[in-house]
Coordinates of C-alpha atoms in Angstrom, one line a residue:
X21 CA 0.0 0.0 0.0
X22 CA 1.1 3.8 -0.5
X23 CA -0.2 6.2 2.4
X24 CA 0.0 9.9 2.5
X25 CA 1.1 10.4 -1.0
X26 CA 1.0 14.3 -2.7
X27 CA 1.5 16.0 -5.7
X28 CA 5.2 16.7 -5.4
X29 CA 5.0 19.3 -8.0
X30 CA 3.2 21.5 -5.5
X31 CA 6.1 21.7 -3.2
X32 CA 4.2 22.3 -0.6
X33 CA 6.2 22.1 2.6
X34 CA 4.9 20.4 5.9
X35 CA 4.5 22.7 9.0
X36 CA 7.9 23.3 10.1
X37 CA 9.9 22.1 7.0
X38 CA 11.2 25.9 5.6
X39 CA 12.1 26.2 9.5
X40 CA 14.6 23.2 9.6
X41 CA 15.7 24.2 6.2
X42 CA 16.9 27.5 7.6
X43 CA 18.0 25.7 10.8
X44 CA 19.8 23.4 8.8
X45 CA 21.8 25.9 6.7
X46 CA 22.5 27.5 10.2
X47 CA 24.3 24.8 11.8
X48 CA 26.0 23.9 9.0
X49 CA 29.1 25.8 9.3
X50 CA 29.4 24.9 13.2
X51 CA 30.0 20.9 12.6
X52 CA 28.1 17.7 13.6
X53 CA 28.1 17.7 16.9
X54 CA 26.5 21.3 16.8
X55 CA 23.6 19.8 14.7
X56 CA 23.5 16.8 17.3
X57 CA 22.8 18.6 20.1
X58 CA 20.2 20.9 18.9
X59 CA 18.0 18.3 17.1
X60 CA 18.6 16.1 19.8
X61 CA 17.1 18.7 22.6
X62 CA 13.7 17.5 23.8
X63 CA 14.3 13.6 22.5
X64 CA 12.0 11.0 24.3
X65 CA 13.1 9.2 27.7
X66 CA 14.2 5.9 27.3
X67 CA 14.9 3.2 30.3
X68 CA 18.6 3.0 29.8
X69 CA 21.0 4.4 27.3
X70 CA 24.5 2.3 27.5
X71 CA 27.7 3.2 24.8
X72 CA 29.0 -0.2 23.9
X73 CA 31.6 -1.3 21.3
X74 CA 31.9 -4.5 19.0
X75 CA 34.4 -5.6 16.6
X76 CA 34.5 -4.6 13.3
X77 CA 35.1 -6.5 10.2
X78 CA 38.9 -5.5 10.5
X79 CA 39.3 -6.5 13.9
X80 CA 38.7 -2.5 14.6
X81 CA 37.1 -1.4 17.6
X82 CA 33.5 0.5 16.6
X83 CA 31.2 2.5 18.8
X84 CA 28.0 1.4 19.0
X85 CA 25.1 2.7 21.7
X86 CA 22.1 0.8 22.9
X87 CA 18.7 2.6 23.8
X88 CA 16.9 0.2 26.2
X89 CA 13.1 0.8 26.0
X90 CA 11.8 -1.1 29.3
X91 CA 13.1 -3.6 31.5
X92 CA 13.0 -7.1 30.8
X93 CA 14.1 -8.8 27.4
X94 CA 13.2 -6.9 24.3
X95 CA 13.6 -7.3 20.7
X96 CA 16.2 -5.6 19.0
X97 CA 16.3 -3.4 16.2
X98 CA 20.0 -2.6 14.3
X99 CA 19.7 0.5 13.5
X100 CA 22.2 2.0 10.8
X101 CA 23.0 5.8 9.7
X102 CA 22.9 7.8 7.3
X103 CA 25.6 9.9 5.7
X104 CA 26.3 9.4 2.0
X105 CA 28.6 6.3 3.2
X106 CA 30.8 8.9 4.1
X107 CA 29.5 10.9 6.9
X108 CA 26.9 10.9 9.9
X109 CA 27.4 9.6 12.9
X110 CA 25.0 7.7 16.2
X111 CA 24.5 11.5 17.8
X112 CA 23.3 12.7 14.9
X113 CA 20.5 10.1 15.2
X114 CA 19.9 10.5 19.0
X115 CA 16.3 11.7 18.8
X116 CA 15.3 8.9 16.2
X117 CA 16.8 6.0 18.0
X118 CA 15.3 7.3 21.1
X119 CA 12.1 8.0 19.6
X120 CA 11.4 4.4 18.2
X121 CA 12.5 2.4 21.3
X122 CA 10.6 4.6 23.6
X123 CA 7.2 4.2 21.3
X124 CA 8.2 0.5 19.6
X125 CA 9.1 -1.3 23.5
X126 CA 11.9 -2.6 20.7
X127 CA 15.1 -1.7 22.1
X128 CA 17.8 0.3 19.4
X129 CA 21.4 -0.6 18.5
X130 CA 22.6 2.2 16.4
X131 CA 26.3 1.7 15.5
X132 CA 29.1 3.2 13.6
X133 CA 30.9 2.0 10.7
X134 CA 33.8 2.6 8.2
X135 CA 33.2 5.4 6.1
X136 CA 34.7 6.6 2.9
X137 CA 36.5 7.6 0.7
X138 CA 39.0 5.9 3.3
X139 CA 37.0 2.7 3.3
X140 CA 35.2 2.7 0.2
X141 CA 32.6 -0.5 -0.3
X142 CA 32.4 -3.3 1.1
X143 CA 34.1 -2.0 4.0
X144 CA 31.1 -0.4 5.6
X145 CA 28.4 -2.7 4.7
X146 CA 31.2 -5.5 6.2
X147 CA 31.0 -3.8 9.7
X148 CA 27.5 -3.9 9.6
X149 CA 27.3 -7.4 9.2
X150 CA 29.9 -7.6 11.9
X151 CA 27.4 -5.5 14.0
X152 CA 25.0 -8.3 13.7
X153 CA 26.9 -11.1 14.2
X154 CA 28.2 -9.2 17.3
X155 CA 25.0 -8.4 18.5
X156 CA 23.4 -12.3 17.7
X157 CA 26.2 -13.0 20.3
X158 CA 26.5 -10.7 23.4
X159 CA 22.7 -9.7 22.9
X160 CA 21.2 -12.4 25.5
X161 CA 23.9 -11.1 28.2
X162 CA 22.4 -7.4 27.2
X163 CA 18.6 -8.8 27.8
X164 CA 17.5 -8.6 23.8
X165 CA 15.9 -11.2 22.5
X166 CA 18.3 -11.8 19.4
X167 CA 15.2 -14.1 17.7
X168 CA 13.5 -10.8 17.0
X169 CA 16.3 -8.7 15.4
X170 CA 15.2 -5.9 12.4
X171 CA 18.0 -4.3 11.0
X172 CA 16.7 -0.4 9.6
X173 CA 18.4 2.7 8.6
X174 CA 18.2 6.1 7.0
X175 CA 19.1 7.2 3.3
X176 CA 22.7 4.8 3.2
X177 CA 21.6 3.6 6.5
X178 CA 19.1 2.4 4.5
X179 CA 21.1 0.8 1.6
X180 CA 23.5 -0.9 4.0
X181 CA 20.4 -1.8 6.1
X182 CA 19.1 -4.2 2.8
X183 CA 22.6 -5.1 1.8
X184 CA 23.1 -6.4 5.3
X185 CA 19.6 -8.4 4.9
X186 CA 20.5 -9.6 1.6
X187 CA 23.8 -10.8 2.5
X188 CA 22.5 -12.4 6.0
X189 CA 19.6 -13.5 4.5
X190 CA 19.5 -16.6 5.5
X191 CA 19.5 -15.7 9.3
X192 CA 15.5 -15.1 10.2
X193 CA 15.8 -11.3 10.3
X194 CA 12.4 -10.4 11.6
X195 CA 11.4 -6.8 10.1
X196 CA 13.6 -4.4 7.6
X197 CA 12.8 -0.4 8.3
X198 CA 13.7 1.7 5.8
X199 CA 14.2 5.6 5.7
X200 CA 14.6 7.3 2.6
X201 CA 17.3 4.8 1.4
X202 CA 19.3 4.8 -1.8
X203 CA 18.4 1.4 -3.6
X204 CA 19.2 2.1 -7.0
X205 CA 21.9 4.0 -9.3
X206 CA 19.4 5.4 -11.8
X207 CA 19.7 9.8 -11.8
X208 CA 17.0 10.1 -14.1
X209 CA 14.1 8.9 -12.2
X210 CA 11.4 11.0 -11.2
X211 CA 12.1 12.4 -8.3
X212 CA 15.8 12.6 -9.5
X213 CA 14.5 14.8 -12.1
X214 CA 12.1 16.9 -10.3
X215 CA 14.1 17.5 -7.4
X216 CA 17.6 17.8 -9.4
X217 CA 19.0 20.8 -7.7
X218 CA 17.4 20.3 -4.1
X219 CA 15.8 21.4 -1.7
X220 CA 18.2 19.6 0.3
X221 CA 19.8 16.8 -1.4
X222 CA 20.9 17.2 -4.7
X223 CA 21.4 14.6 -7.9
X224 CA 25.1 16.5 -8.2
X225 CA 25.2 15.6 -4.5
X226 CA 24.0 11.8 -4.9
X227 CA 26.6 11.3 -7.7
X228 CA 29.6 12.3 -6.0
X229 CA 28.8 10.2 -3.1
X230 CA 28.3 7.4 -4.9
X231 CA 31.9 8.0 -6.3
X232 CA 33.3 8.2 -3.1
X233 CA 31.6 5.2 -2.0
X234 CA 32.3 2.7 -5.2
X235 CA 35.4 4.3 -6.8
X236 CA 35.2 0.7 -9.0
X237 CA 31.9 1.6 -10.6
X238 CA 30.6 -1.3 -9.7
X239 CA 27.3 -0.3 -8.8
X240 CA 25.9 -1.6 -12.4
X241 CA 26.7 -5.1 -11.6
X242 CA 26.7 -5.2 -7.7
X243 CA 23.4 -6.0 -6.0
X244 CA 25.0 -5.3 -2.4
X245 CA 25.8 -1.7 -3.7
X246 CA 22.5 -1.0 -5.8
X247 CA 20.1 -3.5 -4.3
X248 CA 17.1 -2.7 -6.8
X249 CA 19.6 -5.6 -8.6
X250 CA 19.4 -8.2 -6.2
X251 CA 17.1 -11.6 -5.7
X252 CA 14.7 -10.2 -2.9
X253 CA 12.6 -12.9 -2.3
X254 CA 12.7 -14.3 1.2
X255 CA 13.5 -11.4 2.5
X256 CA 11.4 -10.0 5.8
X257 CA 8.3 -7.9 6.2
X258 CA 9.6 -4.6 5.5
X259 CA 8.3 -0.5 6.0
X260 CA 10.2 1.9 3.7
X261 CA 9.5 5.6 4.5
X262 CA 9.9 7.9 1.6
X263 CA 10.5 12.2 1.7
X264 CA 8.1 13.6 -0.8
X265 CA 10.6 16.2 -1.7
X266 CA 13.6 13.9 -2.4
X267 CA 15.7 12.8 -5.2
X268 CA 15.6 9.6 -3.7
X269 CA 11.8 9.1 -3.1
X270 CA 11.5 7.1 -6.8
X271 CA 13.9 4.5 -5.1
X272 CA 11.7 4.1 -2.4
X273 CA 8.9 3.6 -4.7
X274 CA 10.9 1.5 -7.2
X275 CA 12.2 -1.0 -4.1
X276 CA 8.2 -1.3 -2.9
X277 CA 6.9 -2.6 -5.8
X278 CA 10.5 -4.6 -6.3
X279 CA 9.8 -6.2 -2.8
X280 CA 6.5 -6.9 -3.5
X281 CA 6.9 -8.5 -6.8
X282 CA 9.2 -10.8 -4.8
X283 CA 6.6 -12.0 -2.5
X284 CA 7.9 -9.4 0.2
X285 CA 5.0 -8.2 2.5
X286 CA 5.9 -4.8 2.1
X287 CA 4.3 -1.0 3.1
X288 CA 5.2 2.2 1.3
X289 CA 4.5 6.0 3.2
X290 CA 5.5 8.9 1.4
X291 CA 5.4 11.7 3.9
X292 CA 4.3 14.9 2.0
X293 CA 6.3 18.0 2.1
X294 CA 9.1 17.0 3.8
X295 CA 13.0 17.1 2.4
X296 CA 15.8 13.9 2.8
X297 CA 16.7 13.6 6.8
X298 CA 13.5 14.7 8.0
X299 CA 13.3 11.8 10.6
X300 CA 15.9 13.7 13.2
X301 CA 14.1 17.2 12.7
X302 CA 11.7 16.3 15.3
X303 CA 12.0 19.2 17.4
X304 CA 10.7 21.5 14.4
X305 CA 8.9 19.3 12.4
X306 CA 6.2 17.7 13.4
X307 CA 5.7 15.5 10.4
X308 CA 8.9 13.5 11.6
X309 CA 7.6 12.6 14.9
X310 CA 4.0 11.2 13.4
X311 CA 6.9 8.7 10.9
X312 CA 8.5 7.5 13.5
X313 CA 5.4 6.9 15.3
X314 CA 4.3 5.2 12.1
X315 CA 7.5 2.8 11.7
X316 CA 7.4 2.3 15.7
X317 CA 4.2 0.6 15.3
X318 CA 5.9 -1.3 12.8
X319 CA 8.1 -2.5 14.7
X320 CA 5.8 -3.3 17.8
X321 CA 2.8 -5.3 15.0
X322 CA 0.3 -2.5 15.8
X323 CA -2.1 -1.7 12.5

C-alpha cells in the first residue's frame, strides 16, 4: 500500500519544514556535533541508554550505543546511519533512536561503521554485518531477545540496512525499516528529475557520493551496492519511508513494488512536504515525529 502520498510538483512544505531548512543551513558551518545537540534537545526518555563497542570486520574497535526501552528482554532493532557512506554519525541520530525504542518497547542498537573515501565498499556494509553477528552474540547477556532482530536505517543507512539483509539472509531477520534509502543507481528517475538541484539533497550531490563510496563503478553489476539488482525474495516484512521532496523518493517507490513482486509483505508511506533527513528534525517538524510513530508501530505489529 502507499499512504500519504501528494503532488510533489506543488512543493508544498509540511508545518515546520522551511524552519529546519533554515536551521539546517544555520548549523551547517558549526559541525556535527553542533547539529546533534540541537536536534537532539527534547528527544524522548528511554529506560537506559549504554555506549558499547563490537568488533569490526577489520578487527577495529566501533562505537555502538544501545537505547533500552523497558526492563526485561526486548527485541532488537539494528539501526544503521545515514551519511552518504561517508559521513553521519550515532549522535546525529539521537532523537530517532530514542524515539522508536521509547514508542516501539523494541530496544535500538545504532552503531558506527567505516566510512569513505577511506574505506570505500564493502568496507562499511562489512562492519555492519559484523554489527549483527556481534549483537546475535553478546545480545542475550544485554537482555534482547536476538530471535526478534530488524536491522533499519536512514538514506545509506538504508542501503546498507538491505545489503546487510540480503547478505545475511539466511538468518531469520524479523522486520527491515527503511528511511529514505538509496536502492538504486538510476539519476533520471522522477524524483531525480524533479528534485535535481534540491531542496536539500541534490542529484550533483548523490553522484559524488556514490563516487566516493564505489570508486570501482561497480554499482551496475553489484546488488550489495544497488540493491534494486538483487534476488529479494525471502527477505522479511519490511516498512520503507519515503521524503516527498527527495531525489531519492523514486527509489523508495521503485524498491516497494521490487519487494512486492518478490513475494515481500511490504508497506510504502511517502510523507508529504518534507525534504531527505527529515526523521531527526523532530524538534521543528512535526511531520517526523507522526513517521517514527508510524515505523514504531511497525516495529511493535500495531495496525
Amino acid at each position: 500500500m502507499i499512504i500519504g502520498r501528494r503532488r510533489a510538483e506543488t512543493m508544498d512544505f509540511a508545518p515546520g519544514m522551511a524552519e529546519v531548512l533554515a536551521e539546517d543551513a544555520r548549523l551547517s558551518p558549526l559541525g556535527d556535533m553542533a547539529a546533534a545537540t540541537f536536534w537532539a534537545e527534547g528527544a524522548r526518555h528511554v529506560a537506559d541508554i549504554r555506549d558499547l563497542t563490537f568488533e569490526g570486520a577489520a578487527g577495529q574497535a566501533q562505537a555502538a550505543r544501545l537505547y533500552r526501552s523497558r526492563e526485561g528482554r526486548t527485541p532488537v532493532l539494528l539501526y544503521i546511519h545515514g551519511g552518504g557512506w561517508s559521513g553521519g554519525s550515532i549522535a546525529l541520530n539521537e532523537r530517532a533512536a530514542r524515539e522508536l525504542a521509547a514508542e516501539s518497547g523494541w530496544s535500538v542498537l545504532s552503531i558506527s561503521y567505516r566510512l569513505a573515501p577511506a574505506h570505500p565498499f564493502p568496507a562499511g556494509l562489512d562492519d555492519c554485518r559484523a554489527a549483527l553477528a556481534w549483537l546475535r552474540r553478546e545480545g542475550p547477556a544485554l537482555g534482547l531477545d536476538t530471535d526478534r532482530i530488524a536491522v533499519g536505517g536512514t538514506s545509506a543507512g538504508a542501503n546498507l540496512a538491505m545489503a546487510t539483509a540480503l547478505a545475511e539472509k539466511q538468518q531469520g531477520l524479523a522486520k527491515l525499516l527503511l528511511f529514505y534509502g538509496v536502492f538504486g543507481a538510476d539519476f533520471s528517475t522522477p524524483s531525480y528529475e524533479r528534485f535535481a538541484a534540491g531542496p536539500g539533497l541534490t542529484r550533483e550531490r548523490m553522484q559524488h557520493l556514490f563516487s566516493l563510496y564505489d570508486p570501482q563503478g561497480e554499482r551496475d553489476r553489484e546488488p550489495l551496492i544497488t540493491p534494486l539488482l538483487a534476488d529479494l525474495a525471502g527477505l522479511p516484512p519490511a516498512l520503507l519511508i519515503a521524503a516527498e521532496c527527495d531525489v531519492l523518493c523514486s527509489d523508495s517507490e521503485r524498491m516497494a513494488d521490487a519487494l512486492r513482486r518478490a513475494g515481500v509483505e511490504t508497506s510504502l508511506h511517502i510523507e508529504p512536504g518534507v525534504t531527505h533527513g527529515f526523521i531527526n528534525r523532530g524538534r521543528l517538524l512535526p511531520a517526523a515525529t507522526a513517521a517514527l510513530h508510524r515505523a514504531a508501530g511497525f516495529l511493535a505489529g500495531r495496525p
